[in-house]
mmCIF file with all atom_site columns, C-alpha atoms and ligand atoms in Angstrom:
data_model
loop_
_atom_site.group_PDB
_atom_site.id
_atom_site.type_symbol
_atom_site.label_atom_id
_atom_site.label_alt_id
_atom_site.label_comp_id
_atom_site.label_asym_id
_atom_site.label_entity_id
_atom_site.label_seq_id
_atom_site.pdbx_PDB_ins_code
_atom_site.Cartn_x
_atom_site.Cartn_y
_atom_site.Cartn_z
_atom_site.occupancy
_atom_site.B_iso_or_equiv
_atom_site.pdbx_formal_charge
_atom_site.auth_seq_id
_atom_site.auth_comp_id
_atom_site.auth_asym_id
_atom_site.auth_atom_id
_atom_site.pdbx_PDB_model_num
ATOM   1   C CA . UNK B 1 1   ? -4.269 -41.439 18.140 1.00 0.00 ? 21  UNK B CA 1
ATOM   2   C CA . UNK B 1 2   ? -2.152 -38.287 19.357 1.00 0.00 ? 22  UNK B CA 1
ATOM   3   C CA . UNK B 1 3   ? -1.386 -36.218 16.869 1.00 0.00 ? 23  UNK B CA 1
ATOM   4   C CA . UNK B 1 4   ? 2.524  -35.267 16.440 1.00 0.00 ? 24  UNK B CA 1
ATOM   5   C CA . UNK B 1 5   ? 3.726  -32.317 18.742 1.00 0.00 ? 25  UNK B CA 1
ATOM   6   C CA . UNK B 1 6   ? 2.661  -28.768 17.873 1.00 0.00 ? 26  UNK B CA 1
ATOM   7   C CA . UNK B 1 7   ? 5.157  -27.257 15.771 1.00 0.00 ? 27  UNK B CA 1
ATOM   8   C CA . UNK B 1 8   ? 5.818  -23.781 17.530 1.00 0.00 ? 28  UNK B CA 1
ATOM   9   C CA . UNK B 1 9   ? 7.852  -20.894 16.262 1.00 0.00 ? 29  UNK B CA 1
ATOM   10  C CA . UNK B 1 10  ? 9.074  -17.935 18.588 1.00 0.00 ? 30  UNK B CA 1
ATOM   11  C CA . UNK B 1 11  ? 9.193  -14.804 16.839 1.00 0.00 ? 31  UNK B CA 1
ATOM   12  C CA . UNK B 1 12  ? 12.263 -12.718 18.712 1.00 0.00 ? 32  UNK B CA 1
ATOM   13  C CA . UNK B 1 13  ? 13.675 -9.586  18.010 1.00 0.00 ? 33  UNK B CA 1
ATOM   14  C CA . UNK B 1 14  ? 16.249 -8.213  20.914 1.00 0.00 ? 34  UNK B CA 1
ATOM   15  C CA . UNK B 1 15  ? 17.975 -10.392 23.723 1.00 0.00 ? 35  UNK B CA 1
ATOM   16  C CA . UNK B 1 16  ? 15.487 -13.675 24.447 1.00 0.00 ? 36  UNK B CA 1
ATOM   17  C CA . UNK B 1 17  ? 15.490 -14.479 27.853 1.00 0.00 ? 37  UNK B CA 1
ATOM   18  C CA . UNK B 1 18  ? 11.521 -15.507 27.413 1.00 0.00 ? 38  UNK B CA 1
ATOM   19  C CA . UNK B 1 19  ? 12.825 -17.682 24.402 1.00 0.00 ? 39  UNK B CA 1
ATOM   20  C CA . UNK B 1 20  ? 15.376 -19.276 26.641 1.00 0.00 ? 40  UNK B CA 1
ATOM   21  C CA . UNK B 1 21  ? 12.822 -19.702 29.508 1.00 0.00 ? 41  UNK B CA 1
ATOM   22  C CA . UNK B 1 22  ? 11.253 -21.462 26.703 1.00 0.00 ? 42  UNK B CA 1
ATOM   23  C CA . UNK B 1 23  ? 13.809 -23.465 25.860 1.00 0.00 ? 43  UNK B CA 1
ATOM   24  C CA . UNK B 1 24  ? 14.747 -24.562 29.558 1.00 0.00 ? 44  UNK B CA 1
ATOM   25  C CA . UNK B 1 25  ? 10.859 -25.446 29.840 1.00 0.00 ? 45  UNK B CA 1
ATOM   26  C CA . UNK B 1 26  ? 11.445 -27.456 27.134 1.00 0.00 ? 46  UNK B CA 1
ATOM   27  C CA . UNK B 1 27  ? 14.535 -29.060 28.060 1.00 0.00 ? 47  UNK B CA 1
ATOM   28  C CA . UNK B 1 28  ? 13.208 -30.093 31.367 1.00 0.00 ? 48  UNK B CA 1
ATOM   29  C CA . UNK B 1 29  ? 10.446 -31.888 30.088 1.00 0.00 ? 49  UNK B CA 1
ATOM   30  C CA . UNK B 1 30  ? 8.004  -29.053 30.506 1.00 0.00 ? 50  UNK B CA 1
ATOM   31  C CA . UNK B 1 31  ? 6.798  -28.913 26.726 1.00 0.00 ? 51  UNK B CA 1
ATOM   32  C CA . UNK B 1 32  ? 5.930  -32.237 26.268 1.00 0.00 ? 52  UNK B CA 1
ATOM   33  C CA . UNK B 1 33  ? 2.776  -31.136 23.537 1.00 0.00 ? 53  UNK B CA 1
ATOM   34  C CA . UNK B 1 34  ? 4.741  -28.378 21.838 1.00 0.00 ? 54  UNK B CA 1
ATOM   35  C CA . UNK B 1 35  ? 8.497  -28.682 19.721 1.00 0.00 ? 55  UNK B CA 1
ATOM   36  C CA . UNK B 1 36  ? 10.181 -25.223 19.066 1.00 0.00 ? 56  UNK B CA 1
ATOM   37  C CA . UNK B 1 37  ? 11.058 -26.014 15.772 1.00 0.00 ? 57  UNK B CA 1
ATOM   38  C CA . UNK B 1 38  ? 11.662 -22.434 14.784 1.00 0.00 ? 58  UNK B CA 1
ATOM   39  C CA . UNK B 1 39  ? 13.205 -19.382 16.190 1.00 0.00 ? 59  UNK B CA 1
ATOM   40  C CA . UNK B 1 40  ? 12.126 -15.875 13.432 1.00 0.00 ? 60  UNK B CA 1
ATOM   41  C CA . UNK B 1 41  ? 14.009 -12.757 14.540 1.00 0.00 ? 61  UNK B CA 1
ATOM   42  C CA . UNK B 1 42  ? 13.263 -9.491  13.053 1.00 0.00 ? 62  UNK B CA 1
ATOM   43  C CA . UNK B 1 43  ? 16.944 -8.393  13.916 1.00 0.00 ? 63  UNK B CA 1
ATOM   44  C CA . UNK B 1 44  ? 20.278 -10.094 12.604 1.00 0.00 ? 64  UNK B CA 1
ATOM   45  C CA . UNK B 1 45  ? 22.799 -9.466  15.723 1.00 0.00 ? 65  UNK B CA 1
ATOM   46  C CA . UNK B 1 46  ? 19.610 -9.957  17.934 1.00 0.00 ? 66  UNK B CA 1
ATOM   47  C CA . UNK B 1 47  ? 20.945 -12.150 20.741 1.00 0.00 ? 67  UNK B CA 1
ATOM   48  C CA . UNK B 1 48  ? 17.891 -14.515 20.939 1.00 0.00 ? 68  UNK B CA 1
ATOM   49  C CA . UNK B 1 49  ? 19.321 -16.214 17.831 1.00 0.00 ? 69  UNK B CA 1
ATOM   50  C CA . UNK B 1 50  ? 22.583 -17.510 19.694 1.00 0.00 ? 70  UNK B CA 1
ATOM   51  C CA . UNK B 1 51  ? 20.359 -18.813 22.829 1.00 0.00 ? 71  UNK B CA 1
ATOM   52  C CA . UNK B 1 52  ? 18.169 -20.742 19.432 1.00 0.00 ? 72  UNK B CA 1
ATOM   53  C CA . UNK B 1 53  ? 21.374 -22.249 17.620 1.00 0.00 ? 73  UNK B CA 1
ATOM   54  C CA . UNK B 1 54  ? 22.951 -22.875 21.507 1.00 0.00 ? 74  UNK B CA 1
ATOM   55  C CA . UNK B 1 55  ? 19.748 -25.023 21.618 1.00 0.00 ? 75  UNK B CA 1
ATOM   56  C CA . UNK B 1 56  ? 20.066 -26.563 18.416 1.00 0.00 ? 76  UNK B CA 1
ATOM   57  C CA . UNK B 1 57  ? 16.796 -24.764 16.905 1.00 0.00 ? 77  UNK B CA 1
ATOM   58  C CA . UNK B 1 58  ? 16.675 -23.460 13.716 1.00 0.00 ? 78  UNK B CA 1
ATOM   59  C CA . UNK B 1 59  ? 16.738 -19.822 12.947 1.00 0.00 ? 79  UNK B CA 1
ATOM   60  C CA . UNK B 1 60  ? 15.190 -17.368 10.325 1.00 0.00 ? 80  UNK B CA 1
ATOM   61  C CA . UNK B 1 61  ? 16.096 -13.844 9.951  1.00 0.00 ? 81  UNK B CA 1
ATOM   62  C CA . UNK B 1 62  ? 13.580 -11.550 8.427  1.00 0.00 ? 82  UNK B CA 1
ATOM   63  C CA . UNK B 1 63  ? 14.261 -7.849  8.739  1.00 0.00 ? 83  UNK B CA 1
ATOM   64  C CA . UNK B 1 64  ? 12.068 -5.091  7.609  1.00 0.00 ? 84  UNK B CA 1
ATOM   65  C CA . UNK B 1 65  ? 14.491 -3.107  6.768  1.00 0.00 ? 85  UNK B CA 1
ATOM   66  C CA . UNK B 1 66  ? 15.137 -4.885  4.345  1.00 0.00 ? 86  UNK B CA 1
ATOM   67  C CA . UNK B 1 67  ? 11.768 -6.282  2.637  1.00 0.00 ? 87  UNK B CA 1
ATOM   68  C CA . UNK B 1 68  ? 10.256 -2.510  2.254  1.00 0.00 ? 88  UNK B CA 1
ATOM   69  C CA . UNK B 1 69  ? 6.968  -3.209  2.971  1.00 0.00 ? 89  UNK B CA 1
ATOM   70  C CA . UNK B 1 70  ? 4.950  -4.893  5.467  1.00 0.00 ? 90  UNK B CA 1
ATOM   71  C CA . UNK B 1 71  ? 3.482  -6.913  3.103  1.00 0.00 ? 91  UNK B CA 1
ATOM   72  C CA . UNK B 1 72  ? 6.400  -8.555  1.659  1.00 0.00 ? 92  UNK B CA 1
ATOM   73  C CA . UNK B 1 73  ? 8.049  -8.789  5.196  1.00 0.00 ? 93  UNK B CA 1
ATOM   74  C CA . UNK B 1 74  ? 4.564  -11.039 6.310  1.00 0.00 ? 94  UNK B CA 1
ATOM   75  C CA . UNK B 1 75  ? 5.193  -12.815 2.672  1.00 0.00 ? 95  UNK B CA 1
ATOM   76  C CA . UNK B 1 76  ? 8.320  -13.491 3.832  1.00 0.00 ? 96  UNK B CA 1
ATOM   77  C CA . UNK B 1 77  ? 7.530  -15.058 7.569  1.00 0.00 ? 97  UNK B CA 1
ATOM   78  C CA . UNK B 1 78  ? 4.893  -16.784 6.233  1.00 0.00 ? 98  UNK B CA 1
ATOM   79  C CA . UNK B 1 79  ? 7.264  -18.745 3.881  1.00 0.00 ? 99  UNK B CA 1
ATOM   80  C CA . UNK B 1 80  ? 9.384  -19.438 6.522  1.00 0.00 ? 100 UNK B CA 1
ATOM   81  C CA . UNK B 1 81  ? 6.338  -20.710 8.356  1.00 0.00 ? 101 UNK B CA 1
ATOM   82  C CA . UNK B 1 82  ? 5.157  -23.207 6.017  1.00 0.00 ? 102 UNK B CA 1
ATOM   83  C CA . UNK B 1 83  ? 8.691  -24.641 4.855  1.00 0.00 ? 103 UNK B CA 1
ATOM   84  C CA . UNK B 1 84  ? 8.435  -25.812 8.206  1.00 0.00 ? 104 UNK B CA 1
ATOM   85  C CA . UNK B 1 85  ? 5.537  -26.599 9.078  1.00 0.00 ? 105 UNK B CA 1
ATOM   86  C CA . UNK B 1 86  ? 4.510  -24.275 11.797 1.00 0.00 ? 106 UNK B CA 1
ATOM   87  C CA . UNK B 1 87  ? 1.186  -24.700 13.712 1.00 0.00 ? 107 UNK B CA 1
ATOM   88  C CA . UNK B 1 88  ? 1.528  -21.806 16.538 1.00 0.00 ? 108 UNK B CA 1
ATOM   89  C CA . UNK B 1 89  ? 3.323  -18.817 17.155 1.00 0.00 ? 109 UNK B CA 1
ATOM   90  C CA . UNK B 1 90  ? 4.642  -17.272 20.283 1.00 0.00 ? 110 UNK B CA 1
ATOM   91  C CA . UNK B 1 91  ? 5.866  -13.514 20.408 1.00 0.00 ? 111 UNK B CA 1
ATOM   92  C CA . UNK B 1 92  ? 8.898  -13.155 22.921 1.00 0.00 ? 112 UNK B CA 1
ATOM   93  C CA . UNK B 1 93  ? 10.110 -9.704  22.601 1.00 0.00 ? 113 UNK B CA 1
ATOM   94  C CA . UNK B 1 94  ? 9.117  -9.400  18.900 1.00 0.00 ? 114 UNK B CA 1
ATOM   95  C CA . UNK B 1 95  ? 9.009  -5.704  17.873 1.00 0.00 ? 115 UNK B CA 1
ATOM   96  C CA . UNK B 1 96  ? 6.945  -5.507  15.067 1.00 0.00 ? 116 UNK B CA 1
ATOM   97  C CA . UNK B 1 97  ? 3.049  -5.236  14.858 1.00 0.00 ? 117 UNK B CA 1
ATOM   98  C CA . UNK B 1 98  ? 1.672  -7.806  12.786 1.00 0.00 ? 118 UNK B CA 1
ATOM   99  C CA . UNK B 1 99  ? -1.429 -6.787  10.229 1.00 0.00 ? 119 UNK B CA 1
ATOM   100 C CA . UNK B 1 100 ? -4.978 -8.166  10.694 1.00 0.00 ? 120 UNK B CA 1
ATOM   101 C CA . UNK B 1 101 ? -4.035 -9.643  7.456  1.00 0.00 ? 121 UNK B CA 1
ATOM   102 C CA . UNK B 1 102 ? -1.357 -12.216 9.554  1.00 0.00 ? 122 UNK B CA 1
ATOM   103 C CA . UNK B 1 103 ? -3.180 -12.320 12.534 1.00 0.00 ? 123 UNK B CA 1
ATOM   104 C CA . UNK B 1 104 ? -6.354 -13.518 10.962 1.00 0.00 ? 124 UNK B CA 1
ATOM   105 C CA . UNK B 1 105 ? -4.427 -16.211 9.416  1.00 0.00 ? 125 UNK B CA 1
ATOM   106 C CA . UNK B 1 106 ? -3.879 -17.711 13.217 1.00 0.00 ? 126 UNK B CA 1
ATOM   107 C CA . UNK B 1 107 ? -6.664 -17.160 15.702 1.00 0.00 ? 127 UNK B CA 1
ATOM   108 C CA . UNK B 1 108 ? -5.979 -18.484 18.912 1.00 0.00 ? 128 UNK B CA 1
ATOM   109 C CA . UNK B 1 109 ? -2.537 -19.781 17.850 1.00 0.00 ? 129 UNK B CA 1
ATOM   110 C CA . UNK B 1 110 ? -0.450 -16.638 18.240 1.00 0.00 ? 130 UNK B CA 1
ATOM   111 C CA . UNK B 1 111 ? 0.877  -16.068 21.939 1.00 0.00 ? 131 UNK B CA 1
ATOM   112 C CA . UNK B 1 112 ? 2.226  -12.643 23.151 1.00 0.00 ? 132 UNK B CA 1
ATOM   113 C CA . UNK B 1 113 ? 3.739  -11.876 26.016 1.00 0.00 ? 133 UNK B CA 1
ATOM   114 C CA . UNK B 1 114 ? 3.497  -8.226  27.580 1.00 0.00 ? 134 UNK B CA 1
ATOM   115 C CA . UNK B 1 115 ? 5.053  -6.954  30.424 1.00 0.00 ? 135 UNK B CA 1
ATOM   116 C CA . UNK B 1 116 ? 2.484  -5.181  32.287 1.00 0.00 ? 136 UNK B CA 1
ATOM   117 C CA . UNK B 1 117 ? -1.044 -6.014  33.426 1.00 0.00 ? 137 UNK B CA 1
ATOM   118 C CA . UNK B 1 118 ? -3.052 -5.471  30.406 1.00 0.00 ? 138 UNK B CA 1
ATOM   119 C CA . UNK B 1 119 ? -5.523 -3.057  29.833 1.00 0.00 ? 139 UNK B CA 1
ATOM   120 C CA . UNK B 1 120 ? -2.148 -0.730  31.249 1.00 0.00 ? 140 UNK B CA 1
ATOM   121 C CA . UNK B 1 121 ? 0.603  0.490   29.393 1.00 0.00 ? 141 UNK B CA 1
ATOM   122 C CA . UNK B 1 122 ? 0.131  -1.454  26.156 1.00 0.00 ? 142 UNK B CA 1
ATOM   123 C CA . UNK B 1 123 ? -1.198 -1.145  22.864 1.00 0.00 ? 143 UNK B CA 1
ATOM   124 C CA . UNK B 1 124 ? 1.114  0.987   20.133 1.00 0.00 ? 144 UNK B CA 1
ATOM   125 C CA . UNK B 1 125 ? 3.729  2.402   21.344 1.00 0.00 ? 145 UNK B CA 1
ATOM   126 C CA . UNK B 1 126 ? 4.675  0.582   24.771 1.00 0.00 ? 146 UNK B CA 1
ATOM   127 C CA . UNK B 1 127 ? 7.447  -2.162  24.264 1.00 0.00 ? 147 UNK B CA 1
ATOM   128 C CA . UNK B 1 128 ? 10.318 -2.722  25.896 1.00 0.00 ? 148 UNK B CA 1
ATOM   129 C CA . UNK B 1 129 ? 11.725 -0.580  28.822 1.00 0.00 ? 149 UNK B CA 1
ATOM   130 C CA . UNK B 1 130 ? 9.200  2.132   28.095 1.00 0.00 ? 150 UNK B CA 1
ATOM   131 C CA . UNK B 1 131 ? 6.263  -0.161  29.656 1.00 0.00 ? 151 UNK B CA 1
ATOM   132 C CA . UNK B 1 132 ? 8.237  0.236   32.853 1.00 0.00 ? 152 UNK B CA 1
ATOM   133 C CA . UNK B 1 133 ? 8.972  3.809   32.345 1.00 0.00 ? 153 UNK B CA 1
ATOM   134 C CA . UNK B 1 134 ? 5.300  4.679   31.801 1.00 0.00 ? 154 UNK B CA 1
ATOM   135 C CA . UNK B 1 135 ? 4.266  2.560   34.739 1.00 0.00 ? 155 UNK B CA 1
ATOM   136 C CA . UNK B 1 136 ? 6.821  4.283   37.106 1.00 0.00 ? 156 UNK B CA 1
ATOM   137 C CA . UNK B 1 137 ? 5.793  7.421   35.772 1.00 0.00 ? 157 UNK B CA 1
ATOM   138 C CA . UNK B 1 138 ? 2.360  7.121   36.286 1.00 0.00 ? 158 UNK B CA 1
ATOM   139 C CA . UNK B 1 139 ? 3.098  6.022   39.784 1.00 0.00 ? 159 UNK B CA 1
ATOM   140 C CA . UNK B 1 140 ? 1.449  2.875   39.795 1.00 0.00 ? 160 UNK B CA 1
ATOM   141 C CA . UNK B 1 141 ? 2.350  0.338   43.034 1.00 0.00 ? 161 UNK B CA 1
ATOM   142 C CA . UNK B 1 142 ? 1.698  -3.202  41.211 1.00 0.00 ? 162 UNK B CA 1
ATOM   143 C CA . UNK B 1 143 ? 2.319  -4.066  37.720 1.00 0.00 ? 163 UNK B CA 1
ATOM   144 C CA . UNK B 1 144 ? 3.080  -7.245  36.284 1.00 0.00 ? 164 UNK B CA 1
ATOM   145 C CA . UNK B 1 145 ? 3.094  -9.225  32.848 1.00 0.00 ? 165 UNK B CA 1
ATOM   146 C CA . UNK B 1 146 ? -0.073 -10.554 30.675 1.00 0.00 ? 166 UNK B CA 1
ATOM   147 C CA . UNK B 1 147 ? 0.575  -13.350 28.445 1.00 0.00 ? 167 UNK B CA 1
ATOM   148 C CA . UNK B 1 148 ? -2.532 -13.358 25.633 1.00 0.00 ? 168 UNK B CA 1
ATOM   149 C CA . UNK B 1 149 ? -3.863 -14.381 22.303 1.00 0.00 ? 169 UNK B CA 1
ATOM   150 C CA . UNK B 1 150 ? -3.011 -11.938 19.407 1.00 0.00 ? 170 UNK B CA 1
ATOM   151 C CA . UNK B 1 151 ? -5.744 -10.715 17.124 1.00 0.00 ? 171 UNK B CA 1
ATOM   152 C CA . UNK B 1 152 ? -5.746 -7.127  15.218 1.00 0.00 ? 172 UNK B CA 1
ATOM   153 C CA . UNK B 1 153 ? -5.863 -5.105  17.989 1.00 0.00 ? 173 UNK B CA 1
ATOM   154 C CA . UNK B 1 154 ? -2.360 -4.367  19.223 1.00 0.00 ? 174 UNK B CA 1
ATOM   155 C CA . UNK B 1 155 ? -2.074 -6.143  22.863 1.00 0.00 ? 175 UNK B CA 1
ATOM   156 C CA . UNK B 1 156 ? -6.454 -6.194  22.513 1.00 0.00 ? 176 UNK B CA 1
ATOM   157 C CA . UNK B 1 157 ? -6.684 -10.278 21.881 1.00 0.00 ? 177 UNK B CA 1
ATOM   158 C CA . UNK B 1 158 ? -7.779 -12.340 24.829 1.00 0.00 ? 178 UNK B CA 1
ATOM   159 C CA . UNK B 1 159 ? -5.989 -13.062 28.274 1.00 0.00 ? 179 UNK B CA 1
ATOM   160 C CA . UNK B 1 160 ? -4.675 -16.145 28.750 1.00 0.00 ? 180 UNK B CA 1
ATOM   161 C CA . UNK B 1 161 ? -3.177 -15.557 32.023 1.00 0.00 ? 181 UNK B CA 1
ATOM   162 C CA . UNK B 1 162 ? -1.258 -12.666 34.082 1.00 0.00 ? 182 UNK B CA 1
ATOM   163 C CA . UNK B 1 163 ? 0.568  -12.324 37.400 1.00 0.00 ? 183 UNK B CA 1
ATOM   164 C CA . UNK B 1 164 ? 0.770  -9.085  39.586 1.00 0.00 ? 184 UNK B CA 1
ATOM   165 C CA . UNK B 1 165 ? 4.468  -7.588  40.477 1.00 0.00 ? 185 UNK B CA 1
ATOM   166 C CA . UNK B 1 166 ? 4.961  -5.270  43.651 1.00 0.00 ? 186 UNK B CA 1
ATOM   167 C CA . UNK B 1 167 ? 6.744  -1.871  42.504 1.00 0.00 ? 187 UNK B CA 1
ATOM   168 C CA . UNK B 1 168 ? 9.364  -1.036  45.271 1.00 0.00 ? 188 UNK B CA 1
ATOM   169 C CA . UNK B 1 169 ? 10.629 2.510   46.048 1.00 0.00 ? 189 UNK B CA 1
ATOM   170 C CA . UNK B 1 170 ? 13.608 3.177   44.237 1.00 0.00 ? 190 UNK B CA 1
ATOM   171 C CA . UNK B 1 171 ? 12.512 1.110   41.015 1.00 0.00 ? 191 UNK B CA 1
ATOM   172 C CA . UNK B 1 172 ? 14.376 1.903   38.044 1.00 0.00 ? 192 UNK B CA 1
ATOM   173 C CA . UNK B 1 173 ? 12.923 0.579   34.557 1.00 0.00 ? 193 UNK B CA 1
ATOM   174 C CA . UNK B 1 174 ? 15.426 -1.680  34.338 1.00 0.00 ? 194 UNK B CA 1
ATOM   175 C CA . UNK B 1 175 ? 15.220 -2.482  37.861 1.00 0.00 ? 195 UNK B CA 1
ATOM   176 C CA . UNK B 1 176 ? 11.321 -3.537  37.441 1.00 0.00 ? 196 UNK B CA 1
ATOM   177 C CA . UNK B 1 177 ? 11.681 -4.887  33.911 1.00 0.00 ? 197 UNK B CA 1
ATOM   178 C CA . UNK B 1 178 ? 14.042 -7.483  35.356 1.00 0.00 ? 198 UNK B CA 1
ATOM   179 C CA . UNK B 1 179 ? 11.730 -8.323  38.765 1.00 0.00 ? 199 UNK B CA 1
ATOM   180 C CA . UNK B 1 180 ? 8.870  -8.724  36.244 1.00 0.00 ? 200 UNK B CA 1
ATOM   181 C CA . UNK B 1 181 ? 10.504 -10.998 34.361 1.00 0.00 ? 201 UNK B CA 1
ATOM   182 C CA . UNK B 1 182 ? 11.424 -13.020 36.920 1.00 0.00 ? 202 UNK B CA 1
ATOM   183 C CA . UNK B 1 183 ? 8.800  -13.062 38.561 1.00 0.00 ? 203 UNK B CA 1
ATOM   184 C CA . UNK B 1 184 ? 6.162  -13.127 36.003 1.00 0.00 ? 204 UNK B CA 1
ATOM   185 C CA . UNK B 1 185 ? 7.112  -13.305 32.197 1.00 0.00 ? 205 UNK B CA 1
ATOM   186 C CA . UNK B 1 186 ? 9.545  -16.280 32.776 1.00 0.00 ? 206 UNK B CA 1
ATOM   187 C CA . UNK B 1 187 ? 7.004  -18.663 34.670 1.00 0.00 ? 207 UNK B CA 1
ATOM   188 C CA . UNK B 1 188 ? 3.804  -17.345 32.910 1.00 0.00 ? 208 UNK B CA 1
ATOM   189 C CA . UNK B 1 189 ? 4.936  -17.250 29.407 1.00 0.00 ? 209 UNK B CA 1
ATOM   190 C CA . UNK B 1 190 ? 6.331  -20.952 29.110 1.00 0.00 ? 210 UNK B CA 1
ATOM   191 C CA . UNK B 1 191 ? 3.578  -22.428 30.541 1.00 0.00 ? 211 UNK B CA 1
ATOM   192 C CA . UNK B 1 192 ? 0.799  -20.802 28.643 1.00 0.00 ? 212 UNK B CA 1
ATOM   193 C CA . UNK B 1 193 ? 2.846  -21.810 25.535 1.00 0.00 ? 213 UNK B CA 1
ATOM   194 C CA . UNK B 1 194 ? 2.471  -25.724 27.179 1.00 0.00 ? 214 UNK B CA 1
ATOM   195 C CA . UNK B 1 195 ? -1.330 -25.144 27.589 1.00 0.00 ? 215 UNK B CA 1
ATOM   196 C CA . UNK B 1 196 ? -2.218 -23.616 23.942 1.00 0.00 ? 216 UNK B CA 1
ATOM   197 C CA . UNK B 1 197 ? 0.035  -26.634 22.439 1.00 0.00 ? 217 UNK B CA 1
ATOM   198 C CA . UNK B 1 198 ? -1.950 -29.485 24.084 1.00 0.00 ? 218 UNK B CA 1
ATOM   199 C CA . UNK B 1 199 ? -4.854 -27.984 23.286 1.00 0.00 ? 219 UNK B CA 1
ATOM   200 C CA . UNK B 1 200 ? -3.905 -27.802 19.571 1.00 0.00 ? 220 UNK B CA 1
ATOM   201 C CA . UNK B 1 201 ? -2.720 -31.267 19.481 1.00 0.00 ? 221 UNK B CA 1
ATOM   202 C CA . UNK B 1 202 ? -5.550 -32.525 20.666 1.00 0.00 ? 222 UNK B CA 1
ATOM   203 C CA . UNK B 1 203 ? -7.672 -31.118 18.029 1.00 0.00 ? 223 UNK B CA 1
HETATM 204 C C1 . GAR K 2 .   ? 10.046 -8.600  27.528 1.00 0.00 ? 329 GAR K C1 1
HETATM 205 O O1 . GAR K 2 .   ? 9.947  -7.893  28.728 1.00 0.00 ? 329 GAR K O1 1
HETATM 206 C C2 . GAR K 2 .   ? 8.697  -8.659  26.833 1.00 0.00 ? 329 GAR K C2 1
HETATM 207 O O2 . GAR K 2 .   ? 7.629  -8.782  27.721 1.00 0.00 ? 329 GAR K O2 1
HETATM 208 C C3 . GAR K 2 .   ? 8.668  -7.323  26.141 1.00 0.00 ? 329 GAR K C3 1
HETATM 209 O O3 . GAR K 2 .   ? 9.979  -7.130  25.678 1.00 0.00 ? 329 GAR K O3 1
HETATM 210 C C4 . GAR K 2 .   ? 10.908 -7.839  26.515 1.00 0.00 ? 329 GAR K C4 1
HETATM 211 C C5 . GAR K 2 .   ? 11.728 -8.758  25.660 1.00 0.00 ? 329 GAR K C5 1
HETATM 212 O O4 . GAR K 2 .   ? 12.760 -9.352  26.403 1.00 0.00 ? 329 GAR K O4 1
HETATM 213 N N1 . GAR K 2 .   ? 7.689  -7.294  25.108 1.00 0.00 ? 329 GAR K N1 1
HETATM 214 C C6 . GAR K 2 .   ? 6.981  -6.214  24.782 1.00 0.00 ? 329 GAR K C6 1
HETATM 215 O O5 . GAR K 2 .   ? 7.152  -5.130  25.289 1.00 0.00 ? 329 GAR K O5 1
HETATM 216 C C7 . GAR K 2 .   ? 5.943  -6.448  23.712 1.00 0.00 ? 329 GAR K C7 1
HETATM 217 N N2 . GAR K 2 .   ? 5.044  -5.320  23.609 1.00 0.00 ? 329 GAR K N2 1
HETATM 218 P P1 . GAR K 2 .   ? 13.474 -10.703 25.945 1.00 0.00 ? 329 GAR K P1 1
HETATM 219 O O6 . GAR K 2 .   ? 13.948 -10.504 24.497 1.00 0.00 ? 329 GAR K O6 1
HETATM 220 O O7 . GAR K 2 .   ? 14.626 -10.844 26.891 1.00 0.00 ? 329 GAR K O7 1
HETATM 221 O O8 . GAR K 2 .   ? 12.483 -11.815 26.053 1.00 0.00 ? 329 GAR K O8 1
#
């Protein structure tokens, strides 16, 4: 018999439009092996956590800031993982690295999303607008967004699947962040998060 969905948790920190592609995935019948039955930001006014409670999914706030350590802001998550039950983890705009420690304790069930076409602009460092900035600076013509598994390399784990984007002239980082999202994070991310749930709940 077919186990119950996998329970999935989005870790968020900043605005969560990938979250809320998630959630429209979801809503339209898209997630049918996964249930977002958490939503973990690292920020408390992050806006990801009004698109989560707008969608009637829990929330969690766990800020660094405010544990001290890394090792008692992982404590922390990983509470909030097992109170409820979590079986898979997908990173949508999350801005914290996560220790081999963490990562080890998931392999193959923590998703990332990354918006350029990895081995490019990742690894420490490159988050946010500044992927875009270093890709326009470099002078690249096609970049695009990598969805993968995490492991203890920053951005290193394996690709799960990743879609070129055509740089234009006139591209501004914000400019190219948002055609990569639409064009690639937003379609990419939510089905990848589909495929790794099936195959977990078919285990
Ligand atoms: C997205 O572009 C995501 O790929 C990127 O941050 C943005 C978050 O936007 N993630 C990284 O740079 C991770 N290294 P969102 O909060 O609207 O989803």
């Amino acid at each position: 018999m077919l186990k119950e969905r996998t329970k999935i948790a989005v870790f968020v920190s900043g605005g969560g439009t990938n979250l809320q592609a998630i959630l429209d995935a979801a809503a339209a019948g898209n997630l049918p092996d996964g249930e977002i039955a958490l939503v973990l930001s690292s920020k408390a006014d992050a806006y990801a956590l009004e698109r989560a409670k707008n969608a009637g999914v829990k929330t969690a706030v766990v800020s660094k800031k405010e544990c001290g350590s890394q090792e008692s802001f992982e404590a922390k998550i990983l509470a909030e993982l097992e109170k409820n039950g979590i079986e898979m983890i997908v990173l949508a705009g999350f801005m914290s690295i996560l220790s081999a420690d963490f990562t080890g304790r998931f392999p193959r069930r923590i998703l990332n999303v990354h918006p350029s076409l990895i081995p490019a602009f990742c690894g420490k460092g490159f988050y946010g607008l500044r992927v875009h900035e270093a890709a326009l600076e470099y002078g690249v013509k096609v970049s695009g967004a990598t969805v993968h598994f995490v492991n203890e390399i920053p951005d290193g784990g394996e690709i799960i699947a990743q879609k070129a984007v055509d740089i234009l002239p006139g591209d501004t980082p914000e400019i190219l962040q948002k055609r990569i999202m639409e064009q690639a994070e937003w379609i990419l991310l939510p089905a990848a998060v589909q495929t790794v749930a099936k195959e977990l709940r078919e285990r």
